[in-house]
Amino acid sequence: MGTQQIDYYSSQDKMYVAADCIVFGFDEDELKLLIFKRRVEPDKGNWSLIGSFVKIDEDVDDATRRVLKEITGLDNVYFEQSYTYGNANRDKGYRCISIAKYALIRIEEYDKNLVEKHGAYWYKINELPKLTLDHDKMVIDALNKLRRKARYQPIGFELLPEKFTIPQLQSLYEAIYQRKFDSRNFRKKVLSLKVLEKLDEKDKSNSKRGAFLYKFNNKNYERLLNSGYNFEI
Amino acid sequence: MGTQQIDYYSSQDKMYVAADCIVFGFDEDELKLLIFKRRVEPDKGNWSLIGSFVKIDEDVDDATRRVLKEITGLDNVYFEQSYTYGNANRDKGYRCISIAKYALIRIEEYDKNLVEKHGAYWYKINELPKLTLDHDKMVIDALNKLRRKARYQPIGFELLPEKFTIPQLQSLYEAIYQRKFDSRNFRKKVLSLKVLEKLDEKDKSNSKRGAFLYKFNNKNYERLLNSGYNFEI
DNA sequence: TCAAAAGTGTTTATGGTACACCCATGA
DNA sequence: TCATGGGTGTACCATAAACACTTTTGA
């Protein structure tokens, strides 16, 4: 805050602040979004992102972690801040500012029991139903942020299992950018970054021959980031 | 907001929301930041960004415009959202969430009378004093956002007068990125974008020979953006 | 006439892009 | 044996980077 300290909030009206989460996952070569069918009014039956009001003594990031934990059962979910939506009339009936965060989760780690409990479903990113309020825009914005970020940080790894194959990594990037890449050029590029460690195991779930598994080398990644680079696939 | 509608705000405590502005300007080959010496408690005498609480029925962007208008006397100042700062203890005594915006203004258009009125000063970006609270971090984050954005949008034009020379444009980019560029390569690059229109006038304020003035061609810029590009100087 | 900034071209290096075939294996 | 996905190398082109001298003109 700056120089002004006028009490604008002396009226009865309350300013609500919500941490809303755009939860991306990757599964079966598809980028997916976790959304919820509202089971209470207002807007019962409509699809929505998940979120929660931020408590008065709670960091916004902690509110985000709380929401993600409740929904996915996971601690330490990767998330980044997207935009903050502050139009006075964006919500119905009350003033609510939404601080949007996008999260990336490995679908196979996701606790499936939580789905039914919360009325949650994974939708393919290009088959989404209409969402409530301005949530459609929030998804578009988050996806654009993800795409932009994935260009200069190998963020995509957050969406893959710990061990993954290069064809898997490629199909993830194809899902994020919604276009095909040449497999020779893709492989050349990601290997040139030297952040992948080849393992002795193969994953044979997709082919008879099997594809070598790799894991992500965090130490080399740090080095890469500090030297400043650009993914540019 | 998502599925939860619990009333976390039933206590006396209020959640404040502020629109805080990181105002960049360009002058005499230097990138500058507009900051304020607080003349009231708390934190009297400390340097601070400018901001205001968001009114209950006011869009956050409108609050930003209100602040910028009051400080600079200008309508239609260019601004972008930076981060939202939501730590519970980031402000003193009360809970305040800060939605940070960075603004770019042409210093010569700035109404100098407003400086004294608000206790405002332009500081060179690399000679800033310590700012109050987390405002130092807000400036660093905003500067990084500006740098990143300037790579894929010719955002720098917002900081220059309507008519400007190529050496001026270069020194702006040198101020933003804090490094030198080769003048031949810089000129080649910006002219290749075809968003500059050469005028018949010269600016002789910096040399006897004078440098041709250019203006920014908005139509070509739109075309450029839609075709997707990357400034990459 | 000279100091100081404006303006101009070419060469080299790097990295992106396009492109087609062989390999391994389980069914 | 064959269908399927995994894996490899090369040639070309576009663009970034490095680099030095001439021009203009007011003082």
XYZ file of C-alpha atoms (C1' of nucleotides) in Angstrom:
520
model
C 0.000 0.000 0.000
C 1.007 3.517 -0.674
C 0.248 6.813 0.872
C -3.486 6.542 1.150
C -5.065 4.894 4.141
C -8.671 5.948 3.831
C -11.106 3.432 5.211
C -13.097 2.441 2.185
C -14.576 -0.528 3.974
C -16.674 1.147 6.613
C -19.861 -0.035 4.941
C -21.484 -3.368 5.653
C -20.226 -4.745 2.397
C -17.420 -7.230 2.486
C -14.571 -7.718 0.088
C -14.044 -11.420 -0.466
C -10.780 -12.831 -1.720
C -10.621 -16.272 -3.268
C -7.754 -18.512 -4.325
C -9.015 -20.329 -7.415
C -7.115 -23.192 -8.983
C -6.752 -24.194 -12.604
C -5.574 -27.780 -12.208
C -3.896 -29.307 -15.248
C -3.056 -32.967 -15.570
C -1.684 -35.203 -18.288
C -2.997 -38.642 -19.098
C -3.235 -40.851 -22.153
C -1.535 -38.296 -24.368
C -4.052 -35.633 -23.440
C -3.807 -32.446 -21.424
C -6.714 -32.368 -19.010
C -8.357 -29.946 -16.641
C -9.941 -30.809 -13.316
C -13.345 -29.207 -12.958
C -16.267 -29.504 -10.611
C -19.980 -29.788 -10.857
C -21.456 -27.484 -8.248
C -23.795 -29.306 -5.914
C -25.009 -26.274 -4.008
C -26.591 -22.981 -4.895
C -25.803 -20.543 -6.337
C -25.173 -21.937 -9.759
C -25.947 -25.496 -8.758
C -25.259 -27.909 -11.603
C -22.834 -25.622 -13.362
C -19.216 -26.513 -14.026
C -16.658 -24.551 -12.108
C -13.044 -24.368 -11.087
C -12.220 -25.208 -7.527
C -11.291 -22.559 -5.006
C -11.739 -21.241 -1.528
C -11.930 -17.944 0.281
C -8.644 -16.890 1.750
C -8.805 -16.820 5.544
C -8.009 -13.613 7.330
C -4.758 -14.938 8.794
C -3.773 -17.188 5.920
C -1.234 -16.599 3.162
C -2.832 -16.767 -0.281
C -0.348 -19.478 -1.219
C -1.347 -21.461 1.856
C -4.977 -21.172 0.837
C -3.970 -22.536 -2.555
C -2.120 -25.446 -0.951
C -5.105 -26.132 1.262
C -7.428 -26.314 -1.735
C -5.062 -28.505 -3.726
C -4.505 -30.839 -0.787
C -8.199 -31.228 -0.199
C -8.909 -31.958 -3.837
C -5.967 -34.068 -4.889
C -4.798 -35.490 -1.584
C -1.294 -34.343 -2.527
C 1.133 -32.080 -0.720
C 3.699 -30.124 -2.667
C 1.695 -29.727 -5.805
C 3.463 -27.443 -8.254
C 1.604 -24.218 -8.860
C 2.191 -20.763 -10.264
C 0.282 -17.577 -10.005
C -1.828 -16.671 -12.994
C -3.843 -13.440 -13.082
C -5.927 -11.784 -10.425
C -9.484 -11.053 -11.509
C -10.848 -7.958 -9.902
C -13.885 -6.702 -11.777
C -16.500 -5.445 -9.366
C -19.287 -7.441 -10.954
C -17.440 -10.648 -11.805
C -19.198 -12.720 -9.170
C -22.872 -12.917 -8.341
C -24.330 -11.029 -5.455
C -21.099 -10.259 -3.623
C -17.759 -8.658 -4.312
C -15.098 -11.248 -4.771
C -11.585 -10.869 -6.088
C -10.146 -14.061 -7.467
C -6.440 -14.803 -7.348
C -5.981 -17.535 -9.928
C -3.249 -20.156 -9.681
C -2.548 -22.866 -12.157
C -1.355 -26.186 -10.820
C 0.273 -29.108 -12.602
C -0.291 -32.593 -11.319
C 0.629 -36.093 -12.348
C -2.727 -37.695 -12.835
C -1.529 -41.130 -11.815
C -0.589 -39.813 -8.379
C -3.976 -38.283 -7.951
C -6.183 -39.905 -5.364
C -9.164 -41.129 -7.344
C -11.332 -41.435 -4.245
C -11.492 -37.697 -4.031
C -13.229 -37.424 -7.375
C -16.612 -38.619 -6.240
C -16.361 -36.778 -2.957
C -16.051 -33.424 -4.672
C -17.930 -33.968 -7.881
C -14.707 -33.537 -9.831
C -13.967 -34.653 -13.386
C -11.000 -34.552 -15.704
C -11.913 -32.999 -19.033
C -9.743 -32.915 -22.092
C -8.588 -29.370 -22.592
C -10.249 -29.006 -25.959
C -13.521 -30.631 -24.954
C -14.342 -28.459 -21.974
C -17.954 -27.610 -21.207
C -19.009 -24.035 -20.495
C -17.806 -23.004 -17.045
C -19.504 -20.639 -14.646
C -18.810 -16.897 -14.390
C -15.455 -15.871 -15.877
C -13.877 -19.287 -15.344
C -13.619 -19.925 -19.088
C -11.392 -16.910 -19.424
C -9.384 -17.966 -16.397
C -8.640 -21.298 -18.072
C -7.599 -19.644 -21.336
C -5.334 -17.223 -19.514
C -3.743 -19.981 -17.449
C -3.159 -22.127 -20.510
C -1.465 -19.221 -22.242
C 0.718 -18.639 -19.196
C 1.595 -22.323 -19.101
C 2.516 -22.288 -22.761
C 4.633 -19.225 -22.392
C 6.358 -20.528 -19.302
C 7.025 -23.914 -20.876
C 9.086 -22.068 -23.486
C 11.741 -20.969 -21.096
C 11.428 -23.527 -18.329
C 11.024 -27.279 -18.729
C 7.875 -26.980 -16.674
C 6.291 -29.872 -18.481
C 8.162 -32.337 -16.338
C 5.768 -31.561 -13.497
C 3.045 -33.279 -15.464
C 4.900 -36.519 -16.110
C 5.665 -39.446 -13.819
C 9.133 -39.512 -12.319
C 10.300 -41.893 -15.020
C 9.117 -41.150 -18.499
C 10.049 -41.803 -22.111
C 10.944 -39.257 -24.734
C 7.885 -40.072 -26.836
C 5.795 -39.397 -23.706
C 7.501 -36.066 -23.181
C 6.908 -35.226 -26.809
C 3.231 -36.044 -26.649
C 2.952 -33.857 -23.545
C 4.411 -30.906 -25.427
C 2.169 -31.673 -28.362
C -0.777 -31.584 -25.993
C 0.303 -28.288 -24.450
C 0.916 -26.572 -27.776
C -1.717 -28.449 -29.733
C 0.586 -29.212 -32.611
C 2.927 -31.952 -33.781
C 6.687 -31.876 -33.538
C 9.212 -33.747 -35.630
C 10.429 -36.590 -33.446
C 14.061 -36.329 -34.546
C 14.237 -32.615 -33.869
C 12.380 -32.944 -30.586
C 14.691 -35.646 -29.306
C 17.757 -33.728 -30.441
C 16.583 -30.620 -28.673
C 15.645 -32.100 -25.314
C 18.768 -34.230 -25.151
C 20.949 -31.254 -26.005
C 19.717 -29.560 -22.831
C 21.419 -32.282 -20.798
C 18.744 -32.307 -18.154
C 17.594 -35.853 -18.873
C 19.202 -38.932 -17.389
C 18.787 -42.107 -19.366
C 17.884 -45.151 -17.279
C 18.484 -48.809 -17.995
C 14.785 -49.602 -17.960
C 12.333 -49.576 -20.799
C 8.664 -48.827 -20.828
C 6.911 -51.380 -22.997
C 3.370 -50.211 -22.414
C 3.221 -48.441 -25.758
C 5.232 -50.621 -28.064
C 6.728 -54.050 -28.358
C 10.208 -52.705 -28.709
C 9.837 -50.462 -25.697
C 11.170 -46.966 -25.132
C 13.948 -46.094 -22.728
C 12.914 -44.371 -19.549
C 14.543 -41.126 -18.490
C 14.458 -39.084 -15.380
C 14.903 -35.416 -14.830
C 18.253 -34.277 -13.480
C 17.596 -31.425 -11.086
C 21.208 -30.403 -10.661
C 21.742 -29.875 -14.375
C 18.433 -28.081 -14.584
C 19.525 -25.524 -11.992
C 22.699 -24.976 -13.943
C 20.702 -24.519 -17.127
C 18.353 -21.987 -15.574
C 21.185 -19.910 -14.174
C 22.910 -19.799 -17.522
C 19.693 -18.442 -19.025
C 18.128 -20.330 -21.866
C 15.100 -20.733 -23.996
C 13.306 -23.973 -24.750
C 11.892 -22.904 -28.135
C 10.649 -26.147 -29.540
C -14.793 -19.054 -6.557
C -15.386 -22.726 -6.384
C -17.552 -24.994 -4.323
C -16.887 -23.578 -0.892
C -18.841 -20.655 0.414
C -18.010 -20.689 4.097
C -18.054 -17.269 5.679
C -14.492 -16.824 6.811
C -15.001 -13.145 7.422
C -17.439 -13.181 10.287
C -14.827 -11.780 12.653
C -14.172 -8.098 13.097
C -11.064 -8.333 10.980
C -11.142 -6.874 7.554
C -9.445 -8.020 4.421
C -8.024 -5.022 2.604
C -7.226 -5.093 -1.079
C -4.842 -2.565 -2.586
C -3.909 -1.693 -6.141
C -0.232 -0.756 -5.975
C 1.597 0.763 -8.912
C 5.164 0.338 -10.061
C 5.537 3.379 -12.300
C 8.419 3.285 -14.756
C 9.569 6.231 -16.785
C 12.408 6.975 -19.162
C 14.442 10.141 -19.171
C 17.967 11.177 -20.057
C 18.936 7.666 -21.103
C 17.884 6.229 -17.771
C 15.049 3.983 -16.693
C 13.442 5.516 -13.634
C 10.915 4.594 -11.000
C 8.425 6.939 -9.376
C 8.434 6.542 -5.605
C 7.002 8.411 -2.681
C 8.165 9.585 0.677
C 5.438 8.820 3.156
C 4.302 11.869 5.036
C 1.939 10.107 7.416
C 2.195 7.248 9.888
C 2.695 4.372 9.790
C 6.125 4.307 8.254
C 6.386 8.066 7.960
C 9.554 9.083 6.153
C 9.992 5.754 4.386
C 10.033 5.351 0.633
C 7.103 3.544 -0.853
C 5.262 2.734 -4.040
C 1.981 4.470 -4.630
C -1.326 2.692 -4.279
C -4.822 2.806 -2.950
C -7.378 0.510 -1.451
C -9.817 -0.864 -3.969
C -13.320 0.395 -3.297
C -16.065 -2.121 -2.731
C -17.815 -1.342 -6.002
C -14.752 -0.520 -8.053
C -12.920 -2.689 -10.577
C -9.301 -3.268 -9.600
C -8.248 -1.824 -12.950
C -10.330 1.267 -12.278
C -8.615 1.677 -8.927
C -5.302 1.474 -10.773
C -6.410 4.136 -13.267
C -7.608 6.321 -10.405
C -4.220 6.123 -8.688
C -2.296 6.763 -11.893
C -4.506 9.708 -12.813
C -4.096 11.290 -9.410
C -0.337 10.899 -9.458
C 0.545 11.634 -13.046
C -2.376 13.709 -14.166
C -2.653 11.408 -17.179
C -5.518 9.314 -18.453
C -4.858 6.205 -20.473
C -1.561 5.322 -18.882
C -0.325 1.968 -20.099
C -0.245 -0.646 -17.369
C -0.025 -4.403 -16.969
C -0.719 -6.673 -14.079
C 2.289 -7.914 -12.216
C 1.932 -10.294 -9.252
C -0.518 -10.316 -6.393
C 1.129 -10.352 -2.992
C -0.906 -12.232 -0.451
C 1.198 -13.133 2.558
C -0.786 -12.733 5.744
C 1.893 -10.695 7.463
C 3.149 -8.616 4.558
C 1.655 -5.380 5.844
C 1.789 -3.927 9.318
C -1.107 -4.231 11.676
C -3.759 -5.194 9.158
C -4.335 -7.775 6.505
C -3.798 -6.342 3.080
C -3.496 -8.105 -0.241
C -1.660 -6.102 -2.845
C -2.426 -6.413 -6.518
C 0.622 -4.958 -8.211
C 0.506 -3.255 -11.600
C 3.410 -1.835 -13.490
C 2.827 1.280 -15.517
C 4.915 2.873 -18.242
C 4.844 6.597 -18.712
C 6.571 9.172 -20.843
C 8.251 11.369 -18.296
C 7.987 14.494 -20.384
C 4.198 14.204 -20.410
C 4.136 13.890 -16.690
C 2.674 16.822 -14.814
C 5.563 18.071 -12.706
C 3.247 19.961 -10.372
C 2.053 16.699 -8.970
C 5.498 15.791 -7.699
C 5.565 18.198 -4.789
C 1.946 17.580 -3.994
C 2.517 13.884 -3.404
C 6.114 13.774 -2.236
C 7.050 11.865 -5.361
C 10.512 11.469 -6.897
C 11.957 9.789 -9.932
C 14.825 7.518 -9.011
C 17.173 5.789 -11.404
C 16.365 2.126 -11.378
C 19.776 1.085 -10.140
C 20.057 3.775 -7.484
C 16.855 3.078 -5.609
C 16.730 3.557 -1.856
C 15.301 0.863 0.390
C 11.547 0.781 0.065
C 9.031 -0.059 2.749
C 7.586 -3.531 3.370
C 7.902 -5.881 0.402
C 7.995 -3.057 -2.136
C 11.597 -3.826 -3.084
C 10.558 -7.253 -4.219
C 7.572 -5.827 -6.042
C 9.882 -3.605 -8.058
C 12.219 -6.485 -8.920
C 9.309 -8.675 -9.994
C 7.807 -5.917 -12.095
C 11.114 -5.186 -13.771
C 11.525 -8.848 -14.641
C 8.011 -8.924 -16.068
C 8.756 -5.814 -18.094
C 11.948 -7.347 -19.448
C 10.249 -10.548 -20.361
C 7.337 -8.780 -21.992
C 9.602 -6.440 -23.930
C 11.046 -9.537 -25.622
C 7.905 -10.391 -27.446
C 6.121 -7.062 -27.605
C 7.629 -3.710 -28.509
C 6.366 -2.439 -25.185
C 9.259 -0.033 -24.891
C 7.502 2.434 -27.159
C 5.202 3.327 -24.287
C 8.141 4.928 -22.546
C 9.220 7.153 -25.414
C 7.774 10.380 -26.747
C 5.595 10.086 -29.821
C 8.513 11.004 -32.059
C 11.814 9.437 -31.175
C 15.136 8.547 -32.732
C 16.648 5.110 -33.130
C 19.540 5.918 -30.811
C 16.933 6.913 -28.205
C 15.104 3.655 -28.670
C 18.364 1.795 -28.319
C 19.294 3.543 -25.114
C 15.861 2.709 -23.727
C 16.432 -0.976 -24.408
C 19.886 -0.693 -22.939
C 18.358 0.816 -19.819
C 15.738 -1.920 -19.567
C 18.190 -4.765 -20.026
C 21.166 -3.024 -18.443
C 23.518 -3.940 -21.243
C 24.837 -2.500 -24.479
C 23.712 -3.484 -27.944
C 25.598 -3.158 -31.184
C 24.124 -0.157 -32.953
C 24.254 -1.715 -36.415
C 22.506 -4.874 -35.315
C 19.968 -2.972 -33.251
C 19.026 -0.676 -36.095
C 18.817 -3.572 -38.522
C 16.558 -5.496 -36.184
C 14.082 -2.764 -35.314
C 13.807 -1.592 -38.902
C 13.241 -5.141 -40.107
C 10.094 -5.264 -37.967
C 8.563 -2.554 -40.165
C 6.742 -0.919 -37.303
C 8.684 2.327 -37.476
C 7.826 5.198 -39.772
C 10.646 7.520 -40.679
C 9.792 11.205 -40.511
C 11.375 14.122 -42.338
C 12.441 15.796 -39.122
C 15.635 15.447 -37.219
C 16.296 15.700 -33.538
C 19.469 17.716 -32.999
C 19.397 17.771 -29.234
C 22.017 15.055 -28.964
C 24.336 15.709 -31.856
C 25.259 18.308 -34.389
C 24.410 16.067 -37.248
C 21.032 15.171 -35.780
C 19.173 11.878 -35.856
C 16.053 11.213 -37.865
C 12.830 11.011 -35.916
C 10.558 8.026 -36.261
C 7.102 7.261 -35.108
C 5.458 4.026 -34.260
C 3.081 2.585 -36.830
C 0.204 1.017 -34.954
C -1.330 -0.731 -37.935
C 1.839 -2.609 -38.773
C 2.320 -3.416 -35.118
C -1.062 -5.131 -34.955
C -0.170 -7.147 -38.020
C 3.122 -8.116 -36.445
C 1.526 -9.265 -33.205
C -1.019 -11.405 -34.982
C 1.655 -13.112 -37.023
C 3.411 -14.007 -33.761
C 6.945 -12.818 -33.295
C 9.766 -12.419 -30.902
C 11.799 -9.283 -30.387
C 14.991 -11.011 -29.219
C 17.501 -8.255 -29.289
C 39.333 21.522 -38.400
C 37.878 18.641 -35.204
C 35.036 16.364 -31.892
C 30.959 13.716 -31.373
C 27.162 11.231 -32.575
C 24.624 9.122 -36.796
C 24.562 5.994 -40.099
C 25.909 2.005 -43.101
C 27.405 -3.844 -45.034
C 29.612 -8.048 -44.897
C 31.176 -12.263 -42.975
C 30.749 -15.950 -39.778
C 28.567 -18.858 -36.538
C 24.668 -20.947 -34.650
C 20.588 -23.090 -34.401
C 16.093 -24.339 -36.504
C 13.786 -27.009 -39.941
C 12.931 -30.429 -43.207
C 13.271 -34.898 -44.385
C 13.422 -41.075 -44.767
C 14.969 -45.142 -43.316
C 16.346 -49.075 -40.166
C 15.550 -51.371 -35.538
C 13.498 -54.256 -32.040
C 9.960 -57.078 -30.577
C 5.524 -59.348 -29.299
C 1.696 -61.041 -31.373
C 6.612 -62.459 -40.631
C 4.739 -58.431 -39.956
C 2.774 -54.455 -37.852
C 3.938 -50.957 -34.626
C 6.214 -47.551 -32.407
C 11.409 -46.368 -31.219
C 15.410 -44.530 -32.690
C 18.981 -42.182 -35.751
C 21.893 -38.252 -39.266
C 22.421 -34.817 -42.781
C 21.792 -30.872 -45.696
C 19.840 -26.364 -45.997
C 18.389 -21.947 -44.608
C 17.444 -18.044 -41.671
C 18.881 -15.241 -38.323
C 22.081 -13.591 -34.604
C 26.562 -11.890 -33.684
C 30.869 -9.823 -34.584
C 33.141 -6.239 -36.508
C 35.194 -0.598 -38.564
C 34.772 3.069 -41.216
C 32.417 7.272 -43.389
C 29.207 11.215 -42.852
C 27.477 15.400 -41.018
C 27.786 19.665 -38.763
C 28.072 23.109 -34.956
C 31.450 24.865 -32.162
